XYZ file of C-alpha atoms in Angstrom:
449
model
C -0.047 -0.218 -0.029
C 1.655 3.666 -1.121
C 0.413 6.658 -0.009
C -0.964 8.035 -3.215
C -2.901 5.268 -3.239
C -4.973 6.154 0.030
C -8.963 7.717 -0.534
C -7.527 11.350 1.344
C -11.013 12.633 0.706
C -12.679 9.467 3.266
C -9.403 9.687 5.507
C -10.807 13.126 6.083
C -14.139 12.102 6.715
C -13.426 9.563 8.897
C -10.841 11.492 10.541
C -13.484 15.054 11.065
C -16.036 11.735 12.617
C -12.911 10.620 15.163
C -12.418 14.166 16.214
C -16.176 14.744 17.068
C -17.175 11.498 18.731
C -13.617 11.611 20.833
C -14.268 15.297 21.901
C -17.800 14.649 22.807
C -16.262 10.711 24.832
C -13.519 13.419 26.263
C -15.505 16.305 27.499
C -18.189 14.498 28.561
C -15.887 12.389 30.772
C -13.998 15.004 32.086
C -16.963 16.408 33.506
C -17.704 13.504 35.100
C -14.640 14.545 37.320
C -15.257 18.310 37.300
C -18.727 18.440 38.534
C -18.743 16.600 42.417
C -14.983 18.275 42.730
C -17.163 21.299 42.540
C -19.344 19.838 44.403
C -17.188 19.070 47.018
C -15.613 22.831 47.378
C -12.325 21.231 45.402
C -10.909 24.259 43.245
C -10.391 23.214 39.638
C -7.598 24.445 38.148
C -8.457 23.786 34.100
C -10.247 22.223 32.206
C -8.515 21.276 28.350
C -9.770 19.546 25.383
C -7.049 17.270 23.955
C -3.164 18.656 25.655
C -1.090 21.294 25.431
C 2.435 20.902 25.787
C 4.048 24.256 25.618
C 1.538 26.197 24.336
C -2.481 25.861 23.567
C -4.960 26.890 20.295
C -7.023 28.946 22.455
C -7.813 29.962 26.501
C -9.369 31.351 29.193
C -9.733 31.802 32.779
C -13.418 32.005 34.400
C -13.297 31.770 38.110
C -10.473 29.431 39.331
C -10.964 27.248 36.310
C -8.631 27.863 32.967
C -10.526 26.289 30.327
C -9.270 25.817 27.338
C -8.412 23.694 24.186
C -5.283 21.753 22.938
C -2.836 21.316 20.339
C -2.447 17.704 20.196
C -6.182 15.991 19.484
C -5.262 12.252 21.279
C -7.325 13.415 24.588
C -8.076 15.724 27.690
C -8.003 16.373 31.444
C -9.209 18.344 34.243
C -6.300 19.860 36.893
C -8.017 18.995 40.167
C -5.780 21.512 43.022
C -4.313 19.045 45.528
C -4.753 15.042 43.213
C -1.250 13.624 41.440
C -2.348 13.844 38.026
C -1.051 13.781 34.374
C 0.410 17.473 35.157
C 2.255 16.133 37.724
C 2.324 19.544 39.703
C 5.386 18.505 42.894
C 5.471 22.305 43.930
C 2.008 22.031 45.238
C 2.192 18.593 46.243
C 5.102 19.706 48.565
C 3.114 22.868 50.520
C 0.865 21.768 52.988
C -3.466 20.284 52.392
C -5.764 23.217 51.969
C -9.235 22.734 52.408
C -9.856 23.226 49.040
C -7.547 20.880 48.071
C -8.498 17.249 46.878
C -6.296 15.808 49.211
C -8.239 17.605 52.343
C -11.014 16.139 51.182
C -12.530 12.500 52.631
C -12.165 9.271 50.704
C -15.234 9.240 49.918
C -15.919 11.792 48.108
C -12.943 11.949 47.035
C -14.089 8.165 45.441
C -16.954 10.166 43.687
C -14.851 12.075 41.973
C -12.483 9.630 40.309
C -15.710 7.355 39.579
C -17.012 10.511 38.006
C -15.892 10.282 34.148
C -16.188 6.203 34.434
C -20.238 6.676 35.685
C -20.464 9.613 32.816
C -18.872 7.293 30.377
C -21.571 4.529 31.126
C -25.029 6.449 31.296
C -23.410 8.143 28.263
C -23.554 4.546 26.060
C -27.198 4.244 27.622
C -28.091 7.123 26.231
C -27.178 7.410 23.269
C -28.272 3.395 22.447
C -31.549 4.484 23.414
C -31.766 7.588 21.348
C -30.335 5.397 18.269
C -33.164 3.032 19.122
C -35.869 5.563 19.460
C -35.136 7.252 16.360
C -33.780 4.976 13.752
C -35.387 2.060 15.121
C -34.075 -1.733 14.291
C -33.665 -1.971 10.308
C -32.753 -5.989 10.081
C -32.505 -8.481 7.270
C -33.899 -11.801 8.151
C -31.933 -15.352 6.853
C -35.037 -16.230 4.849
C -35.233 -12.819 2.673
C -31.424 -13.389 1.277
C -31.867 -13.222 -2.253
C -28.301 -13.819 -3.967
C -26.851 -15.634 -1.533
C -23.666 -14.470 -0.157
C -20.112 -13.535 -1.106
C -17.615 -15.828 0.575
C -14.016 -15.321 1.332
C -10.884 -16.733 2.161
C -11.036 -17.803 4.939
C -14.625 -19.225 5.400
C -14.378 -20.986 1.637
C -11.595 -22.678 3.894
C -14.275 -24.466 5.278
C -16.137 -25.170 2.276
C -18.522 -22.581 2.172
C -18.632 -20.834 -1.499
C -20.531 -17.894 -3.286
C -23.771 -18.061 -3.483
C -24.616 -20.140 -0.144
C -26.568 -19.358 2.264
C -25.699 -19.238 6.349
C -28.897 -20.459 7.938
C -27.698 -21.914 11.120
C -24.545 -22.208 14.049
C -24.291 -24.985 15.952
C -28.076 -26.102 14.380
C -29.239 -23.088 16.803
C -30.820 -21.309 12.952
C -30.545 -18.030 12.955
C -33.403 -15.643 12.429
C -31.079 -12.412 11.246
C -28.332 -11.807 8.729
C -25.073 -9.423 10.352
C -23.767 -11.549 13.145
C -22.069 -14.314 11.835
C -18.089 -12.653 13.311
C -19.316 -12.073 16.426
C -21.070 -15.545 16.939
C -17.668 -16.940 15.889
C -15.387 -15.230 18.068
C -17.578 -14.897 21.133
C -19.712 -18.133 20.711
C -16.977 -20.760 18.709
C -19.343 -23.058 17.475
C -18.213 -26.357 16.348
C -20.133 -26.262 13.212
C -22.236 -24.003 10.599
C -25.488 -24.847 8.725
C -25.599 -23.526 4.896
C -28.072 -23.643 2.132
C -26.923 -24.815 -0.967
C -30.058 -24.588 -3.780
C -31.850 -27.334 -2.552
C -29.820 -28.960 0.498
C -28.895 -27.431 4.328
C -24.932 -28.774 4.748
C -23.728 -29.083 7.574
C -19.657 -27.712 8.006
C -17.336 -28.204 10.544
C -15.635 -25.549 12.382
C -12.204 -26.358 13.222
C -10.307 -25.513 16.115
C -8.984 -22.235 15.886
C -11.064 -20.791 13.673
C -11.959 -18.086 15.820
C -8.563 -17.129 16.211
C -8.462 -16.451 12.567
C -11.294 -14.389 12.277
C -9.543 -11.764 14.425
C -6.369 -11.796 13.224
C -8.449 -10.791 9.157
C -11.546 -8.784 10.135
C -8.882 -5.917 9.667
C -9.261 -6.704 5.813
C -13.147 -7.191 5.806
C -16.343 -9.277 6.267
C -15.923 -12.584 6.110
C -19.247 -12.608 4.483
C -21.368 -10.216 2.065
C -24.302 -10.145 0.780
C -23.723 -10.876 -2.954
C -25.787 -8.828 -5.130
C -26.967 -6.774 -8.773
C -24.826 -4.040 -9.827
C -28.008 -2.084 -10.421
C -27.235 1.774 -11.469
C -28.495 3.925 -8.576
C -26.822 7.577 -10.112
C -23.330 8.728 -11.743
C -20.676 10.594 -11.767
C -21.145 13.931 -12.888
C -16.460 12.635 -13.223
C -17.964 10.294 -14.920
C -16.122 9.321 -18.344
C -18.060 7.831 -21.258
C -17.099 7.529 -25.002
C -19.943 5.224 -26.290
C -23.725 5.454 -25.063
C -23.123 6.521 -20.861
C -24.464 4.429 -18.063
C -28.285 5.357 -16.923
C -30.304 5.065 -13.710
C -31.932 0.963 -13.378
C -29.087 0.023 -15.977
C -28.192 -3.278 -14.626
C -24.401 -4.424 -15.784
C -23.456 -8.039 -16.627
C -19.935 -7.997 -18.749
C -16.340 -5.715 -18.472
C -14.716 -6.688 -21.577
C -16.652 -9.395 -22.328
C -16.104 -11.360 -19.117
C -19.585 -12.107 -17.083
C -20.028 -9.847 -13.773
C -23.759 -10.494 -12.234
C -22.963 -9.544 -8.839
C -21.006 -6.172 -7.718
C -18.014 -8.864 -5.788
C -16.883 -10.015 -9.477
C -16.903 -6.421 -11.246
C -14.390 -5.030 -7.839
C -11.672 -7.187 -8.121
C -11.874 -7.064 -12.670
C -12.393 -3.290 -12.753
C -8.677 -2.764 -10.881
C -7.121 -4.187 -14.016
C -8.000 -1.616 -15.989
C -6.556 1.253 -14.379
C -6.611 4.315 -17.113
C -8.520 2.226 -19.563
C -11.434 2.409 -21.984
C -13.738 -0.841 -21.200
C -16.378 -2.249 -22.600
C -19.906 -2.695 -20.366
C -22.269 -4.894 -21.585
C -25.746 -3.465 -19.752
C -29.022 -4.750 -19.953
C -31.687 -1.699 -20.206
C -35.504 -2.947 -19.741
C -35.193 -5.650 -22.679
C -32.507 -4.569 -24.336
C -28.682 -5.133 -23.964
C -26.373 -2.335 -25.206
C -22.955 -1.838 -24.848
C -21.277 1.044 -22.700
C -17.524 2.288 -23.341
C -16.610 4.056 -20.263
C -12.807 5.034 -18.685
C -12.248 3.353 -15.438
C -10.193 6.085 -13.228
C -6.353 5.374 -12.056
C -8.157 4.394 -8.990
C -10.421 1.911 -10.185
C -13.225 3.828 -10.825
C -15.862 4.045 -13.594
C -17.907 6.802 -12.134
C -21.295 4.955 -10.927
C -22.998 4.411 -7.637
C -25.061 1.217 -6.848
C -28.102 -0.121 -5.877
C -27.406 -0.734 -2.296
C -28.217 -4.939 -1.065
C -30.671 -3.739 1.168
C -33.106 -2.060 -0.608
C -32.722 -5.090 -2.941
C -34.179 -7.321 -0.636
C -36.988 -7.360 2.148
C -36.132 -5.718 5.140
C -37.640 -5.511 8.307
C -37.376 -2.499 10.917
C -39.071 -2.545 14.212
C -39.855 1.123 15.760
C -39.830 2.120 19.551
C -41.326 4.187 21.299
C -39.576 5.947 23.888
C -40.143 3.606 27.263
C -39.289 0.525 24.886
C -35.828 1.764 23.733
C -34.487 2.169 27.489
C -34.562 -1.569 28.237
C -32.812 -2.195 25.336
C -30.878 0.460 25.021
C -29.388 -0.608 28.285
C -28.933 -4.809 27.044
C -27.313 -2.633 23.962
C -24.549 -1.294 26.860
C -24.231 -4.471 27.780
C -23.629 -6.567 25.677
C -20.807 -4.297 24.004
C -19.487 -4.061 27.807
C -19.624 -7.986 27.410
C -18.185 -8.628 23.882
C -15.407 -6.023 25.020
C -14.129 -7.689 27.678
C -14.672 -11.702 26.063
C -12.443 -9.956 23.554
C -9.680 -8.746 26.254
C -9.779 -12.612 27.691
C -9.391 -13.745 25.389
C -5.848 -11.864 24.051
C -5.102 -12.812 27.311
C -5.672 -16.388 27.375
C -4.387 -16.967 23.857
C -7.500 -16.738 21.967
C -6.709 -13.882 20.473
C -3.551 -12.451 18.086
C -2.134 -9.625 20.708
C -0.356 -8.008 17.832
C -4.296 -8.730 15.678
C -5.808 -7.402 18.721
C -4.075 -4.201 19.755
C -5.187 -0.902 17.222
C -4.184 3.072 18.332
C -6.196 6.005 17.670
C -5.787 4.875 13.441
C -7.569 1.869 14.187
C -10.397 3.575 16.175
C -10.101 6.138 13.437
C -10.746 3.760 10.603
C -13.938 1.820 12.119
C -15.800 4.630 11.132
C -16.981 5.157 7.657
C -15.988 7.289 4.471
C -19.500 9.419 4.132
C -20.760 10.780 6.648
C -23.034 8.504 8.813
C -25.338 10.124 11.832
C -26.518 6.195 12.855
C -23.150 4.098 12.791
C -21.818 7.512 14.172
C -23.191 7.446 17.608
C -23.456 3.540 17.377
C -19.983 3.937 17.041
C -19.154 6.439 19.897
C -21.448 5.338 22.453
C -19.206 1.643 21.672
C -16.389 3.433 22.116
C -17.542 4.856 25.605
C -18.000 2.131 27.001
C -14.766 1.414 26.099
C -13.342 4.401 27.270
C -14.932 3.187 31.342
C -13.845 -0.390 31.183
C -10.522 1.104 30.110
C -10.641 3.774 33.105
C -11.883 1.780 35.904
C -8.593 -0.921 35.233
C -6.800 -0.823 38.393
C -3.691 0.568 36.458
C -1.919 3.660 38.735
C -2.421 7.006 36.260
C -6.094 5.946 35.241
C -8.970 5.934 37.058
C -8.592 2.400 38.633
C -5.721 2.753 39.751
C -6.863 6.041 41.216
C -10.002 4.004 42.955
C -8.158 1.185 44.094
C -5.486 3.256 46.268
C -8.765 5.052 48.037
C -10.270 2.617 48.441
C -7.709 0.365 50.301
C -7.274 4.192 52.746
C -10.849 3.316 53.132
C -10.626 -0.262 54.238
C -7.218 0.087 56.615
C -7.828 3.319 57.245
C -4.032 4.333 56.421
C -3.906 6.869 53.164
C -0.480 5.855 50.517
C 2.064 8.634 50.691
C 2.648 11.253 48.113
C 5.542 10.187 47.269
C 4.347 6.456 47.046
C 1.340 8.027 44.760
C 4.208 10.314 42.507
C 5.846 7.520 42.034
C 2.463 5.519 41.314
C 2.053 8.380 38.510
C 4.964 7.992 37.002
C 5.281 4.313 36.776
C 1.293 3.665 35.126
C 2.193 6.390 32.571
C 5.581 5.090 31.249
C 2.776 1.759 30.814
C 0.242 3.436 29.742
C 2.785 5.714 26.634
C 4.844 1.960 25.971
C 1.249 0.678 25.141
C 0.453 3.650 22.847
C 3.567 3.639 21.035
C 3.043 -0.200 20.389
C -0.044 0.326 19.374
C 0.613 3.034 17.574
C 4.156 0.901 16.030
C 1.755 -1.717 14.928
C -1.219 0.383 13.103
C 2.077 2.586 11.017
C 3.508 -1.413 10.228
C -0.206 -2.376 9.187
C -0.694 0.842 6.369
C 2.750 -0.078 5.047
C 2.571 -3.747 5.216
C-alpha cells in the first residue's frame, strides 16, 4: 500500500468523525470529574479538551478555572488542585494541604470524584443506545430474505463455504437475521455451521482455532457479504464515457466480455483496467446495450450501485421511547460483555494481541468513509463503553488505579503517601505510553505492510 493509493477524501471524513466523537467522549468524561469536584468544594485549575504542551490553541479563565483547547487531539484533562495526576505538579504537593484541595477531602468524596468520568461514560452509552433505538429503530434482514446468497472470502471458503451459499444456523441453532456471523464465531466458538446450498442444507465443521483466524483477518473485511447485482443508482458527474453512457436502473452484466453478474465480481476486474477504456455490457429494460467507459487511475468507473438492503425485504421495527430504554440498557451490557470477552481472549492466547490491538488509527478507521450519523452515534456509544472499561482498570495513572488506592485507604484507614502516589503515577504513565506507542507502531506497520 502506498500513500498515493489512499483515498484522502475518505480519510478526511473518517478523521472528522473520529475527532468529533472523541471530543464528545473526552469532554463528558472530564465533566464527570469536574462536577463532583466542584460540588465537594475542590478548586479545579484547568479543564482542557486535547493536550496543550508548550501552548494552547485557545484558553479563557473563568473563576479559578482555565478552560482551553490543546493542539494534540488525543485526549483531555481536568487539573484538580491537590491531586497527583498527569500534570505531575510536584510544587503544589510540597505545600501544606489546603481545604479546597482534593487531598484534603474525605476518602468517599475523592472516590466519587475519581469514578465520575467512568460513570458518565456508561450513562452516555446507555443514553446514545436508547436514542438510536428510538430514532432509527432496528433494521434487520431476515436470513430467509437473502435473495442472491452470500459472497465468501478465503477464510470461509477454507471451511467449505461457496459463493451463493446462505448461512442458516450455527451449531444447529437457526439464525433469524443476517449480520452477526463474525461475532458469533469469535464469542460463541461454534463447532458447526449450517448452510443452504441450492435445495440442500449442509453442515460444515468449524475447526479449532478458527475464531483466532477470524480475529486476525477481521481488519481486511467481512467474512461474508451479501451478493447483489450491479444496478445503477446514480452516475458521478466525473464519469467519462466514449460510447453511450450508464443510466439509472441499468444493470451491468459484463466487462470486456467477462460476465459480472454481482458487484463483488466487478470490483477486482475493473482494477485491472485502470486508466483504460472498457466496454460494459448493460441490460436496459429488455435490451442489451454496450457502453464504453473510462476506468480512472483509482479503479473507479464513476457510478453508485443500488445498495443490497434496498433489493431485499428488510424488517424495520420502530420503538417508543419507553420501549427503547430496556433495549438501550441491553445493548450497553452486551457491548461491554463482548469487549471483556475480547480482552480475556488476548490474555488466554485465543486471540493474537498483534491482530487485536490498535491505536487511534485503527479507531478512526472504524468510522465510514461517508458521513453516517447512525453509524457515528453507534461507534461513539461503543467507544464510550471501551473508555469506561479502560479507565476502571486498576492501573496507576488511570481512574481505576487512583480509586483502588482510595478504597485501600477506606478499608485500612491508612492513606498512601504522596511520594508513593507520585512514583505509582509515573510507573502507570510510562506503562500507558509504552502501550500506546506499541499500538501506534502496529498500525503504522499494517499501513505499510
